[in-house]
C-alpha positions as YAML, in Angstrom:
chain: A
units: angstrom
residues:
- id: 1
  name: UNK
  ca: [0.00, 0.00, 0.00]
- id: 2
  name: UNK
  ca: [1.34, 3.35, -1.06]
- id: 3
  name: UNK
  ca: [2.05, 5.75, 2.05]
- id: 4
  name: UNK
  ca: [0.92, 8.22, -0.04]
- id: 5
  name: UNK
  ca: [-2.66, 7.12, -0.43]
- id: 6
  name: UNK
  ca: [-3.23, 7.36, 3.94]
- id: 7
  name: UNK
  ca: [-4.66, 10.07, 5.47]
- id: 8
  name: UNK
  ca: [-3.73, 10.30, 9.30]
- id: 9
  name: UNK
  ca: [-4.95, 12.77, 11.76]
- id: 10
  name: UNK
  ca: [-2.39, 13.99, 14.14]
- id: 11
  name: UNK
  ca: [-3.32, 11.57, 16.75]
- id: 12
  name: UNK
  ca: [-3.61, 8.60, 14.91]
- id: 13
  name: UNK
  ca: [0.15, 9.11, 13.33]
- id: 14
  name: UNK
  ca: [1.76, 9.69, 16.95]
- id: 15
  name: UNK
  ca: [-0.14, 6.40, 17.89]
- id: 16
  name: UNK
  ca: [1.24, 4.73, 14.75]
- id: 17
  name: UNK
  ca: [4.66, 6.25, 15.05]
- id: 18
  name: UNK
  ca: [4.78, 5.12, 19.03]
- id: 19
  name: UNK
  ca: [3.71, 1.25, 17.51]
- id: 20
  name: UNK
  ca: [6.77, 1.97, 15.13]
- id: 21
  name: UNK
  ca: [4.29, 0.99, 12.23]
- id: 22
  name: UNK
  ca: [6.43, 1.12, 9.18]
- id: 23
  name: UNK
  ca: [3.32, 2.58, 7.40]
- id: 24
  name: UNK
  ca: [3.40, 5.57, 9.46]
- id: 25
  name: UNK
  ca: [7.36, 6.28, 9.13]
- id: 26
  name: UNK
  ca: [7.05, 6.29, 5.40]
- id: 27
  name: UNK
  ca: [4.07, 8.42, 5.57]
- id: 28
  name: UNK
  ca: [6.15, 10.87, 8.12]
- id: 29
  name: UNK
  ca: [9.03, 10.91, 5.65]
- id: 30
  name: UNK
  ca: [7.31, 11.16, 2.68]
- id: 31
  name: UNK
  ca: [5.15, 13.97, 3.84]
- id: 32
  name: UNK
  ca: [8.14, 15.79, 6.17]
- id: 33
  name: UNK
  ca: [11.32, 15.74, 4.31]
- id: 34
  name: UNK
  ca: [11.16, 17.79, 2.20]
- id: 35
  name: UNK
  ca: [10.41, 20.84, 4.96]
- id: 36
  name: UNK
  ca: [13.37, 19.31, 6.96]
- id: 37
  name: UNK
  ca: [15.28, 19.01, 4.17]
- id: 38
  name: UNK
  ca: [14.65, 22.42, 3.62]
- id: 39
  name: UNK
  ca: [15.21, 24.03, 6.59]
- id: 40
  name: UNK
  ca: [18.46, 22.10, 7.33]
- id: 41
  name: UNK
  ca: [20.18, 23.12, 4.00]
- id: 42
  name: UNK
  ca: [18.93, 26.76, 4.76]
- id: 43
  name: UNK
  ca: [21.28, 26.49, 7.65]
- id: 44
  name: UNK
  ca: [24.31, 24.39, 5.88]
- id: 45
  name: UNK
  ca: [24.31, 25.08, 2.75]
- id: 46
  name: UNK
  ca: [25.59, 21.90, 1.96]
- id: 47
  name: UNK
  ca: [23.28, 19.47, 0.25]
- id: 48
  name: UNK
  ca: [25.21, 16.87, 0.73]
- id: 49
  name: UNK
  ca: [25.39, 17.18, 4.10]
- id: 50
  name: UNK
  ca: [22.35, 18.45, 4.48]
- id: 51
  name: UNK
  ca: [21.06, 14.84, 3.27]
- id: 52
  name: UNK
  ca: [23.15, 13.22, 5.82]
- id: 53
  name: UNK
  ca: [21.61, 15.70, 8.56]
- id: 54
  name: UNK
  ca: [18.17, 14.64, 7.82]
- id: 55
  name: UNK
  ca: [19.26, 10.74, 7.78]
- id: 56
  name: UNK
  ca: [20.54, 11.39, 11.00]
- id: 57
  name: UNK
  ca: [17.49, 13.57, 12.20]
- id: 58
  name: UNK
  ca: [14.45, 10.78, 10.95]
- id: 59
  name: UNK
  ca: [16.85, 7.95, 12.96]
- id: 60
  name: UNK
  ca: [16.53, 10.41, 15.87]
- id: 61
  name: UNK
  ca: [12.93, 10.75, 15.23]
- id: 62
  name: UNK
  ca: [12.77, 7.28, 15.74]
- id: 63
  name: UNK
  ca: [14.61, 6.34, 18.60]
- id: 64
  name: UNK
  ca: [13.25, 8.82, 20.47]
- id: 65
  name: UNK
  ca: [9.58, 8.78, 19.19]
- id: 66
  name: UNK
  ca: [8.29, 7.71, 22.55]
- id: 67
  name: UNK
  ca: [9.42, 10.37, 24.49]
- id: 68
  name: UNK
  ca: [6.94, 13.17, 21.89]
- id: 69
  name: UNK
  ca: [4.39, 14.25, 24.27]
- id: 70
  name: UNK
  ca: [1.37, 15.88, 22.35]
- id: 71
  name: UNK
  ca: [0.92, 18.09, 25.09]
- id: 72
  name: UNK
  ca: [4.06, 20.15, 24.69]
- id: 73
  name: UNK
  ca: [3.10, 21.11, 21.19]
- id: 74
  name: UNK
  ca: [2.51, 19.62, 17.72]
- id: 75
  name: UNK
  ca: [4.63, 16.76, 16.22]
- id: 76
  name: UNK
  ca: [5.69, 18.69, 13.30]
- id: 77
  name: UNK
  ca: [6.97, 21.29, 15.71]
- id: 78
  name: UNK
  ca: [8.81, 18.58, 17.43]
- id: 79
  name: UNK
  ca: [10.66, 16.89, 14.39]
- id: 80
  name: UNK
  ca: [11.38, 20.39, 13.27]
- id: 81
  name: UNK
  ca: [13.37, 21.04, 15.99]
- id: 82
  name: UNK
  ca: [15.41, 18.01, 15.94]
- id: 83
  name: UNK
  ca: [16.60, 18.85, 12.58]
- id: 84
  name: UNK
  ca: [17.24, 22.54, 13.56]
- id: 85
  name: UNK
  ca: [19.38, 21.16, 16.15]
- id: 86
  name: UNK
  ca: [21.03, 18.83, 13.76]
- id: 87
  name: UNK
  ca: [21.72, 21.07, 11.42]
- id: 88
  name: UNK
  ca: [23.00, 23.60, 14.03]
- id: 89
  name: UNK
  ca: [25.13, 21.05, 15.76]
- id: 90
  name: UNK
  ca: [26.17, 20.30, 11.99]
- id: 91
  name: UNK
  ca: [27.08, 23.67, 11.17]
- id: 92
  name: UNK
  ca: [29.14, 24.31, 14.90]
- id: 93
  name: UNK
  ca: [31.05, 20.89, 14.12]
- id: 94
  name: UNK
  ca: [32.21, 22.52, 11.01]
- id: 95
  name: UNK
  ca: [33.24, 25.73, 13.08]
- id: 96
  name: UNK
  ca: [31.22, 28.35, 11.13]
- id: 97
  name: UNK
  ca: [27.62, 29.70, 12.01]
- id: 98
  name: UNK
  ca: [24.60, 28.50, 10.36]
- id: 99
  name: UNK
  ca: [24.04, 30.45, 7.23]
- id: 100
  name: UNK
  ca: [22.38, 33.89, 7.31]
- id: 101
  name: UNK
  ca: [20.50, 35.15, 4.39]
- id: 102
  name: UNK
  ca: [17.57, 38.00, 3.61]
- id: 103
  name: UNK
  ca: [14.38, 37.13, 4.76]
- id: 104
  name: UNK
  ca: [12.61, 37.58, 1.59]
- id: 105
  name: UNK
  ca: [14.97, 34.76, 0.36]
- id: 106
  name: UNK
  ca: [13.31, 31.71, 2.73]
- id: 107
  name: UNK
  ca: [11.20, 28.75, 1.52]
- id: 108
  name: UNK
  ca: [8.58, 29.11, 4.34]
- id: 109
  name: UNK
  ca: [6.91, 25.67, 5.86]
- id: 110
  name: UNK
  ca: [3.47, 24.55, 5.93]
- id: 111
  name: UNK
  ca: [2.68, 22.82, 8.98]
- id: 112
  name: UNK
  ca: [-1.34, 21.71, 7.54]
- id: 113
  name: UNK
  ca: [0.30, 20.01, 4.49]
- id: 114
  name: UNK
  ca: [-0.62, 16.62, 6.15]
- id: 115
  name: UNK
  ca: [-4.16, 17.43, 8.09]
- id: 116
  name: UNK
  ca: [-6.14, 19.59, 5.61]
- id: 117
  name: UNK
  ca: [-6.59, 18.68, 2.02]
- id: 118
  name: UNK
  ca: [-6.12, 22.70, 0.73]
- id: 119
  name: UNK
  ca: [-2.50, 23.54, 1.40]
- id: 120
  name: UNK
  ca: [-1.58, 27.13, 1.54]
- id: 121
  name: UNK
  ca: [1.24, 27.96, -0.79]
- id: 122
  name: UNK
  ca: [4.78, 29.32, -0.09]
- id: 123
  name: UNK
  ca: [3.61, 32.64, -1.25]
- id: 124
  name: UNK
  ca: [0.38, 32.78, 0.82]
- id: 125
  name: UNK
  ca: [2.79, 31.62, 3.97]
- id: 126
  name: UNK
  ca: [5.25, 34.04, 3.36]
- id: 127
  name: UNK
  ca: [2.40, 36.79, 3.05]
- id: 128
  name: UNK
  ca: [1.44, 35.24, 6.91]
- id: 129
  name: UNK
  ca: [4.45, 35.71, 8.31]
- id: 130
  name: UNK
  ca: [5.13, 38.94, 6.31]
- id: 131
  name: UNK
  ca: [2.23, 40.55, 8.63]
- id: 132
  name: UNK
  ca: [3.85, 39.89, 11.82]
- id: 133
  name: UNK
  ca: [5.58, 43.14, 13.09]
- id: 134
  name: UNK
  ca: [9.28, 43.49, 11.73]
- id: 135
  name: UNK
  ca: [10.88, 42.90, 14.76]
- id: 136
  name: UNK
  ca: [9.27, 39.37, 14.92]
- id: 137
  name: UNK
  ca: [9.04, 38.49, 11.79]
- id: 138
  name: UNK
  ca: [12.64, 38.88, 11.57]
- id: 139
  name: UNK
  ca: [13.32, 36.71, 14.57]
- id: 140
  name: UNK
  ca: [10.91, 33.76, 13.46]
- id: 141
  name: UNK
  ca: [13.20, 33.71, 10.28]
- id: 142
  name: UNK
  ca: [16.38, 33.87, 12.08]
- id: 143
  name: UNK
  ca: [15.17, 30.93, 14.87]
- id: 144
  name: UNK
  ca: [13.01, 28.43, 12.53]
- id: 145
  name: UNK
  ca: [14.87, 29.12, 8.80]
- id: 146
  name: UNK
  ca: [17.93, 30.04, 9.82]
- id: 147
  name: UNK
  ca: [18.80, 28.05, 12.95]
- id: 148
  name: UNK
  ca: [20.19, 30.21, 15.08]
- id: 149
  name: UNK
  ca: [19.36, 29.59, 18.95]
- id: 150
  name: UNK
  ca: [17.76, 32.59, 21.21]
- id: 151
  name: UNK
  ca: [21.49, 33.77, 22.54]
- id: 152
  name: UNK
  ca: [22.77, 33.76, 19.07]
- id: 153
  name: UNK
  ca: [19.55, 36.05, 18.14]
- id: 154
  name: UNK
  ca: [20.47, 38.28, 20.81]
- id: 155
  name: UNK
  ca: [23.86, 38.51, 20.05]
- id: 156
  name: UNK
  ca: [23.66, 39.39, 16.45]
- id: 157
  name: UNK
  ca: [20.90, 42.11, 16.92]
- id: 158
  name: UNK
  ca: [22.09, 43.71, 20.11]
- id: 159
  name: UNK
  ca: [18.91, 42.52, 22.03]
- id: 160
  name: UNK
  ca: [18.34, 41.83, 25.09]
- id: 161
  name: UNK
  ca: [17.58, 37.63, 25.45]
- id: 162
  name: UNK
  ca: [14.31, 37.76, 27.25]
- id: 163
  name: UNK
  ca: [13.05, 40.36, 24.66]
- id: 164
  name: UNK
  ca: [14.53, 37.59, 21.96]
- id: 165
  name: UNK
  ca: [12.08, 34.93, 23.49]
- id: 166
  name: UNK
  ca: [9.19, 37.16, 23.84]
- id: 167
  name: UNK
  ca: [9.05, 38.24, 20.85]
- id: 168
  name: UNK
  ca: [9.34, 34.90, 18.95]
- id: 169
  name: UNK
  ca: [6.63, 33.17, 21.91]
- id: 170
  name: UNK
  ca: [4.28, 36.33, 20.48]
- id: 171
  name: UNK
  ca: [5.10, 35.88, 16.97]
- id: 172
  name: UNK
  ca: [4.61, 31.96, 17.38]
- id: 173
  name: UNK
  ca: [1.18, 32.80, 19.23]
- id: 174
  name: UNK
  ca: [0.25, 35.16, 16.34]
- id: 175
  name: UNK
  ca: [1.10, 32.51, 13.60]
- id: 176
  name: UNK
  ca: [-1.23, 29.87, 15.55]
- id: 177
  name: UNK
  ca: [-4.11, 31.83, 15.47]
- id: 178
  name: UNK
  ca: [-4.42, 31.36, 11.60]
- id: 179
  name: UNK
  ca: [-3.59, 27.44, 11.74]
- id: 180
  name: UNK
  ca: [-5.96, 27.17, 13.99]
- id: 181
  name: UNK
  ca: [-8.95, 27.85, 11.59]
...
C-alpha cells in the first residue's frame, strides 16, 4: 500500500509512530522531508550534508519517538526542531555559524500540508508571516529558517535575550491563530 494514499490525523500518526508501524514512518518521511530538508540546508548550505543531517534527524525521530508528548506542542513542531538542532550542531562541528541570508529569500513551511486537504502555498505563507511586526518576523526567520538559537539572536541584533524569546513566543502565538482555523 502506497504511504501516499493514507490520510492520518495527528493523533492517529503519533499512535502509529509510538507502535513503530512502518506505514506511518514512510508516511512521516514522505510527507516531512522535504520541509526538513529544507530548513536544514537553509542552515548548511551543503546538500550533501544536508542529506546526511536529515538521515541522521528521521533515525533520531525514531529512537526517540516515545518520548513526543502531544501536550508540549505539535509533532511537526517537534521533528522540526530536531533537525534545527542537527543542522546547528552540523554547522558548529564545522566551526562556522549557520548560514544567514535576507528574509525575503526563505522557503517558508506549511505545517497543515498533512491534516487539511487545501494547502496554503509558499507565497500565501510568506504573506502570513510577512504581517507579523518586523521585529518578529525577523526573529521567526532567524530561529526556525535560519537556525540560530535565542542567545545567538540576541547577540547578532544587540537585544536583550528575554526580549529575543518574547518576541518569537508572540510571533509563534500570532502565527497559531491562523492554523488554527
Amino acid at each position: 500500500m502506497a504511504t501516499s494514499k493514507l490520510k492520518y490525523s495527528e493523533e492517529e500518526l503519533v499512535l502509529a509512530l509510538k507502535r513503530n508501524e512502518r506505514t506511518a514512518f514512510e508516511f512521516l518521511y514522505d510527507h516531512y522531508s522535504g520541509a526538513l530538508f529544507n530548513i536544514i540546508s537553509k542552515t548548511l548550505r551543503d546538500e550533501e550534508r544536508a542529506a546526511d543531517v536529515l538521515q541522521e534527524s528521521f533515525l533520531k525521530i525514531w529512537k526517540n519517538i516515545a518520548s513526543y508528548n502531544p501536550e508540549k506542542g505539535r509533532l511537526f513542531t517537534w521533528i522540526m526542531n530536531i533537525a534545527r538542532n542537527g543542522a546547528i550542531d552540523a554547522a558548529r562541528v564545522e566551526g562556522r555559524k549557520p548560514a544567514m541570508d535576507d528574509i525575503e529569500n526563505k522557503a517558508v513551511l506549511n505545517e497543515r500540508d498533512v491534516y487539511e486537504d487545501s494547502l496554503t502555498s509558499s507565497s500565501e505563507m510568506k504573506a502570513i508571516v510577512n504581517m507579523l511586526r518586523p521585529e518578529r518576523k525577523i526573529l521567526i526567520d532567524m530561529a526556525y529558517f535560519q537556525g540560530y538559537t535565542h542567545e545567538e539572536i540576541s547577540e547578532e541584533l544587540s537585544i536583550p535575550l528575554g526580549t529575543v524569546k518574547s518576541r518569537i513566543r508572540t510571533a509563534l502565538q500570532e502565527l497559531k491563530q491562523y492554523f488554527a482555523v
